CSV table of C-alpha atoms in Angstrom, one decimal:
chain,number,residue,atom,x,y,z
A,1,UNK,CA,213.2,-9.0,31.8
A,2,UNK,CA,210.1,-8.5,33.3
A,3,UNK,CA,207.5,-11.6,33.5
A,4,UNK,CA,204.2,-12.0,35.4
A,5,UNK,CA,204.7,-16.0,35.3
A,6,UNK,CA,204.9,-17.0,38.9
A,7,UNK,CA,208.1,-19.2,39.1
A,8,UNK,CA,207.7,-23.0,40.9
A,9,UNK,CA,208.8,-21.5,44.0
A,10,UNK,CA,206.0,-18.8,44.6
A,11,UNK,CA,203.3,-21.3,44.0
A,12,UNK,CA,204.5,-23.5,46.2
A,13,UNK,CA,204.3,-20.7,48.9
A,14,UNK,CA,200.7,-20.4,47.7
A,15,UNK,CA,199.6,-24.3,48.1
A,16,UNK,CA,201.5,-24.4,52.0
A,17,UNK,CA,199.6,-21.3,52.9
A,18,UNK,CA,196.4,-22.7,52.0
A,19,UNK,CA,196.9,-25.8,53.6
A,20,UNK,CA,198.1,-24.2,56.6
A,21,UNK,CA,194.9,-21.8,56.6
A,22,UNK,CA,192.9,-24.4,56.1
A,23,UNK,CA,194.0,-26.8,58.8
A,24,UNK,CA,193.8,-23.6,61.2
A,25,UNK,CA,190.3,-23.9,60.5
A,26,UNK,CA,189.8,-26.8,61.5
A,27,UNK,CA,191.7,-27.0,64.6
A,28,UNK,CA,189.5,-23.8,65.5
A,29,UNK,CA,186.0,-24.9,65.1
A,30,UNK,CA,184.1,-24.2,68.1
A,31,UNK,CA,182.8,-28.2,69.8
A,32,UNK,CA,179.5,-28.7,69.7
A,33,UNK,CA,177.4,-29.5,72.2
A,34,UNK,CA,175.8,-33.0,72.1
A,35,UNK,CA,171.6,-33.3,71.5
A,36,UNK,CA,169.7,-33.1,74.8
A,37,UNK,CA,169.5,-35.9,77.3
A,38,UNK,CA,166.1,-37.8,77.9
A,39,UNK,CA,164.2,-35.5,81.0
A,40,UNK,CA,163.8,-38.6,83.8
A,41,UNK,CA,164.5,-36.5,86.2
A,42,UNK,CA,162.7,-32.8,86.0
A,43,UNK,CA,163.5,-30.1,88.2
A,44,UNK,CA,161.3,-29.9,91.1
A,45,UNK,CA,159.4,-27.2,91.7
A,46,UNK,CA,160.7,-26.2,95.7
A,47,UNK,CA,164.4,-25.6,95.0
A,48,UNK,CA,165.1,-23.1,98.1
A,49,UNK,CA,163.6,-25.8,100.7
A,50,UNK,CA,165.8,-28.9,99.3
A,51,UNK,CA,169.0,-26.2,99.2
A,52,UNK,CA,168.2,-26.2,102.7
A,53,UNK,CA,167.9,-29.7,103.4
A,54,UNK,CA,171.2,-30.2,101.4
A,55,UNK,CA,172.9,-28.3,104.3
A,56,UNK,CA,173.4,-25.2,101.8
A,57,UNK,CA,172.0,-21.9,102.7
A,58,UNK,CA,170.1,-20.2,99.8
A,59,UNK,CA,171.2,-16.7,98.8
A,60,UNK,CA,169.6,-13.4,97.3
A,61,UNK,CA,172.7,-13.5,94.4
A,62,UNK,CA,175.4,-15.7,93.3
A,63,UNK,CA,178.8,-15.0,95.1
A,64,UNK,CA,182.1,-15.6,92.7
A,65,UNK,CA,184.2,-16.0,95.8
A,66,UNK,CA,184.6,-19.8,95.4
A,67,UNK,CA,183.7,-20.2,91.9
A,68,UNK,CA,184.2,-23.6,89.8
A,69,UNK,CA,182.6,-26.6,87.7
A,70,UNK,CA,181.9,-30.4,88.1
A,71,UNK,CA,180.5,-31.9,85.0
A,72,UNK,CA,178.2,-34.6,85.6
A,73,UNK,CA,176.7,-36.8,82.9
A,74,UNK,CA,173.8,-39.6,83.9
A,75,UNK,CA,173.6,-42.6,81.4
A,76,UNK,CA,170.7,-45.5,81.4
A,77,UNK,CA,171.5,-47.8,78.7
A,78,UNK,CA,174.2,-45.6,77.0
A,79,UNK,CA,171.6,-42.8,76.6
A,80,UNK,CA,172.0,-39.9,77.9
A,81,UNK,CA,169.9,-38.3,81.1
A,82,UNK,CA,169.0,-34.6,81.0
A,83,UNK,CA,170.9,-32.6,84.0
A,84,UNK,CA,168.3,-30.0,84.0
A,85,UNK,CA,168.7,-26.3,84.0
A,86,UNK,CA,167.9,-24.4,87.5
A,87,UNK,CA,168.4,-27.0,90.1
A,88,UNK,CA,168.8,-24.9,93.4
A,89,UNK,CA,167.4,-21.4,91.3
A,90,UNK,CA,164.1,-19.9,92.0
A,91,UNK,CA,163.1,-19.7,88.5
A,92,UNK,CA,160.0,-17.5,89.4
A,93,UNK,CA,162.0,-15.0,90.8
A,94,UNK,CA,162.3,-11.7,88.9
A,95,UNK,CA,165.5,-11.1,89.4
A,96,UNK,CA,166.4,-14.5,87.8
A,97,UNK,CA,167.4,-13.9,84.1
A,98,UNK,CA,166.9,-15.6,81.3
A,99,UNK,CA,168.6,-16.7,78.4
A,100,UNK,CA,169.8,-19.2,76.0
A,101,UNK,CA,172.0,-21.9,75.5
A,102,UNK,CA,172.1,-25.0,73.1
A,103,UNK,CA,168.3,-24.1,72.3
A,104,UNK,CA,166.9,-24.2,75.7
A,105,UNK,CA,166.6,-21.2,78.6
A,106,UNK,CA,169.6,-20.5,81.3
A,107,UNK,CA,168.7,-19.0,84.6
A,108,UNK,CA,171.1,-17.0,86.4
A,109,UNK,CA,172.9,-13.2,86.0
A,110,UNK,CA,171.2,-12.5,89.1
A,111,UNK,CA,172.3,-9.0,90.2
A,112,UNK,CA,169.9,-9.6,93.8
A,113,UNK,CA,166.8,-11.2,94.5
A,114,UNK,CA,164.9,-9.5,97.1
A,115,UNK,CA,164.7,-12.2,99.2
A,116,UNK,CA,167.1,-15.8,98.7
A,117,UNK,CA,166.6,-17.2,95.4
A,118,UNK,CA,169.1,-19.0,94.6
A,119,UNK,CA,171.6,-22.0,96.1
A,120,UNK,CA,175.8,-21.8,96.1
A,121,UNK,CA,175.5,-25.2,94.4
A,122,UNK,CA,173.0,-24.9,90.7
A,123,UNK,CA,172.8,-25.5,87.4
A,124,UNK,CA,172.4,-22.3,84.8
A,125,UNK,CA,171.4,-24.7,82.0
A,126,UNK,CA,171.3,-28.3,80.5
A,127,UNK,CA,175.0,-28.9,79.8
A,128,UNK,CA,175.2,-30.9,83.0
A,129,UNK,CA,177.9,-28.3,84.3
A,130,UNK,CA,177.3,-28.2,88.3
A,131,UNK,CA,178.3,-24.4,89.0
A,132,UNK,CA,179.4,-23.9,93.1
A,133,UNK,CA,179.3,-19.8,93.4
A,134,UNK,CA,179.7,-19.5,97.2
A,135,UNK,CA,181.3,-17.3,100.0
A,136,UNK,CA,183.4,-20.6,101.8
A,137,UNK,CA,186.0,-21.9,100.0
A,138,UNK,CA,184.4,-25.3,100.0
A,139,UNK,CA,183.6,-27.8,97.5
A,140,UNK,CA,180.2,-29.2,97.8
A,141,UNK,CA,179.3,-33.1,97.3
A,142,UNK,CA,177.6,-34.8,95.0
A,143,UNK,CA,175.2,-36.2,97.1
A,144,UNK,CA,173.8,-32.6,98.3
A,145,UNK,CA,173.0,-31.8,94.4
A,146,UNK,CA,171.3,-34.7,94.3
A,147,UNK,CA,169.4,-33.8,97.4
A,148,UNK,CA,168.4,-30.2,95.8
A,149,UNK,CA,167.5,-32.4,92.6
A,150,UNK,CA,165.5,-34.4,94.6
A,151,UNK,CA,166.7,-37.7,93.0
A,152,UNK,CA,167.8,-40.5,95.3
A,153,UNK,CA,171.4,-41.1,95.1
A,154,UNK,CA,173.2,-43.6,97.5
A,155,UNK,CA,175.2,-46.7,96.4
A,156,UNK,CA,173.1,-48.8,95.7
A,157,UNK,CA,170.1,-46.6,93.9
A,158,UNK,CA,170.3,-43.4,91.7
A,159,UNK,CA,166.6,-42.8,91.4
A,160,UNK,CA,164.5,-46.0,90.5
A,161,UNK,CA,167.3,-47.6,89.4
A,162,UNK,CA,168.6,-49.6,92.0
A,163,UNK,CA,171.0,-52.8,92.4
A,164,UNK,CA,171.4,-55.5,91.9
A,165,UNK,CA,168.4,-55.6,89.4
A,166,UNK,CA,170.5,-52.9,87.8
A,167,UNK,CA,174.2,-52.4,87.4
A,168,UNK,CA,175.8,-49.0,88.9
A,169,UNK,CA,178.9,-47.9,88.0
A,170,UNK,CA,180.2,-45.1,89.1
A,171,UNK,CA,183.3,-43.3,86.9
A,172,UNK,CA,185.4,-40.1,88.3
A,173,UNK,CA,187.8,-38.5,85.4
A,174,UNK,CA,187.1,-41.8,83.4
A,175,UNK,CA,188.5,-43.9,86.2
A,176,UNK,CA,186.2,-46.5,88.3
A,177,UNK,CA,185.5,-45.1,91.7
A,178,UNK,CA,185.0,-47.0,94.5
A,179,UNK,CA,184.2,-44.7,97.5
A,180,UNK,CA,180.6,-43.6,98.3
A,181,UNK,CA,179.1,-42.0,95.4
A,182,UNK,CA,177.4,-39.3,97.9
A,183,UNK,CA,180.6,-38.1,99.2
A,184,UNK,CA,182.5,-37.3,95.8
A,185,UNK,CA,183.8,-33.8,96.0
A,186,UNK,CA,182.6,-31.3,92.9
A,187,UNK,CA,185.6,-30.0,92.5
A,188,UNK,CA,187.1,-27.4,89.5
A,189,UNK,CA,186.4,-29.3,86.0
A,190,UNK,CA,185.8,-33.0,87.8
A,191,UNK,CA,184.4,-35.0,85.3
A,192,UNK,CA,181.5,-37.7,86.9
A,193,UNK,CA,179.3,-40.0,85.0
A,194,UNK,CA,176.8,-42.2,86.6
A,195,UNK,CA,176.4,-45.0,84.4
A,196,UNK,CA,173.1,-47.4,85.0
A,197,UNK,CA,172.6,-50.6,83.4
A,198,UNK,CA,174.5,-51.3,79.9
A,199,UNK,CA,177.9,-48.8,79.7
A,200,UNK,CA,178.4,-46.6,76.6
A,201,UNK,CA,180.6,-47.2,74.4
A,202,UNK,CA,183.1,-44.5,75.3
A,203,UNK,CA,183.0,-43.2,79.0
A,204,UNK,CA,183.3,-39.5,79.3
A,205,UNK,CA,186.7,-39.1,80.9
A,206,UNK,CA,187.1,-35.1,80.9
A,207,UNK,CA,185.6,-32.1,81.5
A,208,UNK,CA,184.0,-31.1,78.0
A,209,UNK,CA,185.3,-28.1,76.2
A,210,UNK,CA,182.1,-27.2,74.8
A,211,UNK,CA,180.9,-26.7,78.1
A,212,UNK,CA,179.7,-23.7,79.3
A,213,UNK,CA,181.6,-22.0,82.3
């Protein structure tokens, strides 16, 4: 006898697949992206001359030979500081693109500037990602991005924030570093917060995987 009653057995099969679908779901939701930093520190407006006194040499395009990611995050108080977008780009060069991310504009996609417009060692946009897109196989330092942001970084100041009137800490990969802050390599998905005064509640520990790379 034919019956159109599902038996215990097939509903049972319905409910798991369900749950299963919907905890898929959830484990694939796309992070999001925290709510931009306070701007303290804007990007200065001579990008090319402070890549130069960094050390680095500014070029007409970015080159993927030795391409990776630091993330740095800058806290006063627990609040977040905005890592600006463009550091070490010639924003008023043509050839630099624009675009979007997180609500605010990227610079980069640069096929070739006429002329050098753009450090190996830059930020696209405001995720705090520090790209290196050079021809040497080299990691750049911390200290010579915050040359070309032109914020002073040594240990015992990071900008106008200096000890011991204010604490420094100084956090690689959620660990407590000790070693000078200037010389901390930016290498591939290094994960660096600069915490001033009171700490957060949670220190960032990893490279984030909303980030943009």
């Amino acid at each position: 006898m034919i019956t159109d009653r599902a038996g215990p057995s097939v509903l049972v099969a319905a409910l798991m697949v369900t749950i299963l679908g919907a905890c898929g779901s959830a484990s694939e939701a796309t992070p999001t992206p925290p709510a931009p930093g306070e701007v303290v520190w804007p990007a200065p407006d001579h990008p090319l001359a402070l890549t130069v006194k960094a050390g680095l040499k500014p070029e007409p395009k970015e080159s993927l030979t030795f391409h990776v990611h630091a993330h740095l995050d800058v806290l006063v108080d627990g609040r977040p500081v905005l890592v600006p977008a463009g550091i070490g780009v010639n924003i008023t060069d043509p050839a630099v693109k624009r675009g979007q991310w997180n609500g605010a504009t990227t610079y980069g996609h640069i096929a070739g500037c006429a002329q050098p417009c753009i450090s190996p060692l830059h930020t696209h946009d405001e995720s705090g990602v520090i790209h290196t897109e050079s021809a040497a196989n080299v990691p750049d330092r911390l200290g010579q991005f915050f040359t070309e942001w032109d914020v002073v970084l040594s240990d015992a100041c990071i900008g106008m924030y200096c000890q011991p009137a204010t604490t420094i800490a100084v956090y690689v990969d959620g660990k407590r570093y000790s070693g000078k802050v200037v010389d901390i390599p930016l290498t591939d998905r290094k994960e660096i917060a600069l915490v001033i005064g009171a700490p957060p509640d949670q220190i960032p520990s990893s490279f984030p995987s909303w980030a943009p790379v």
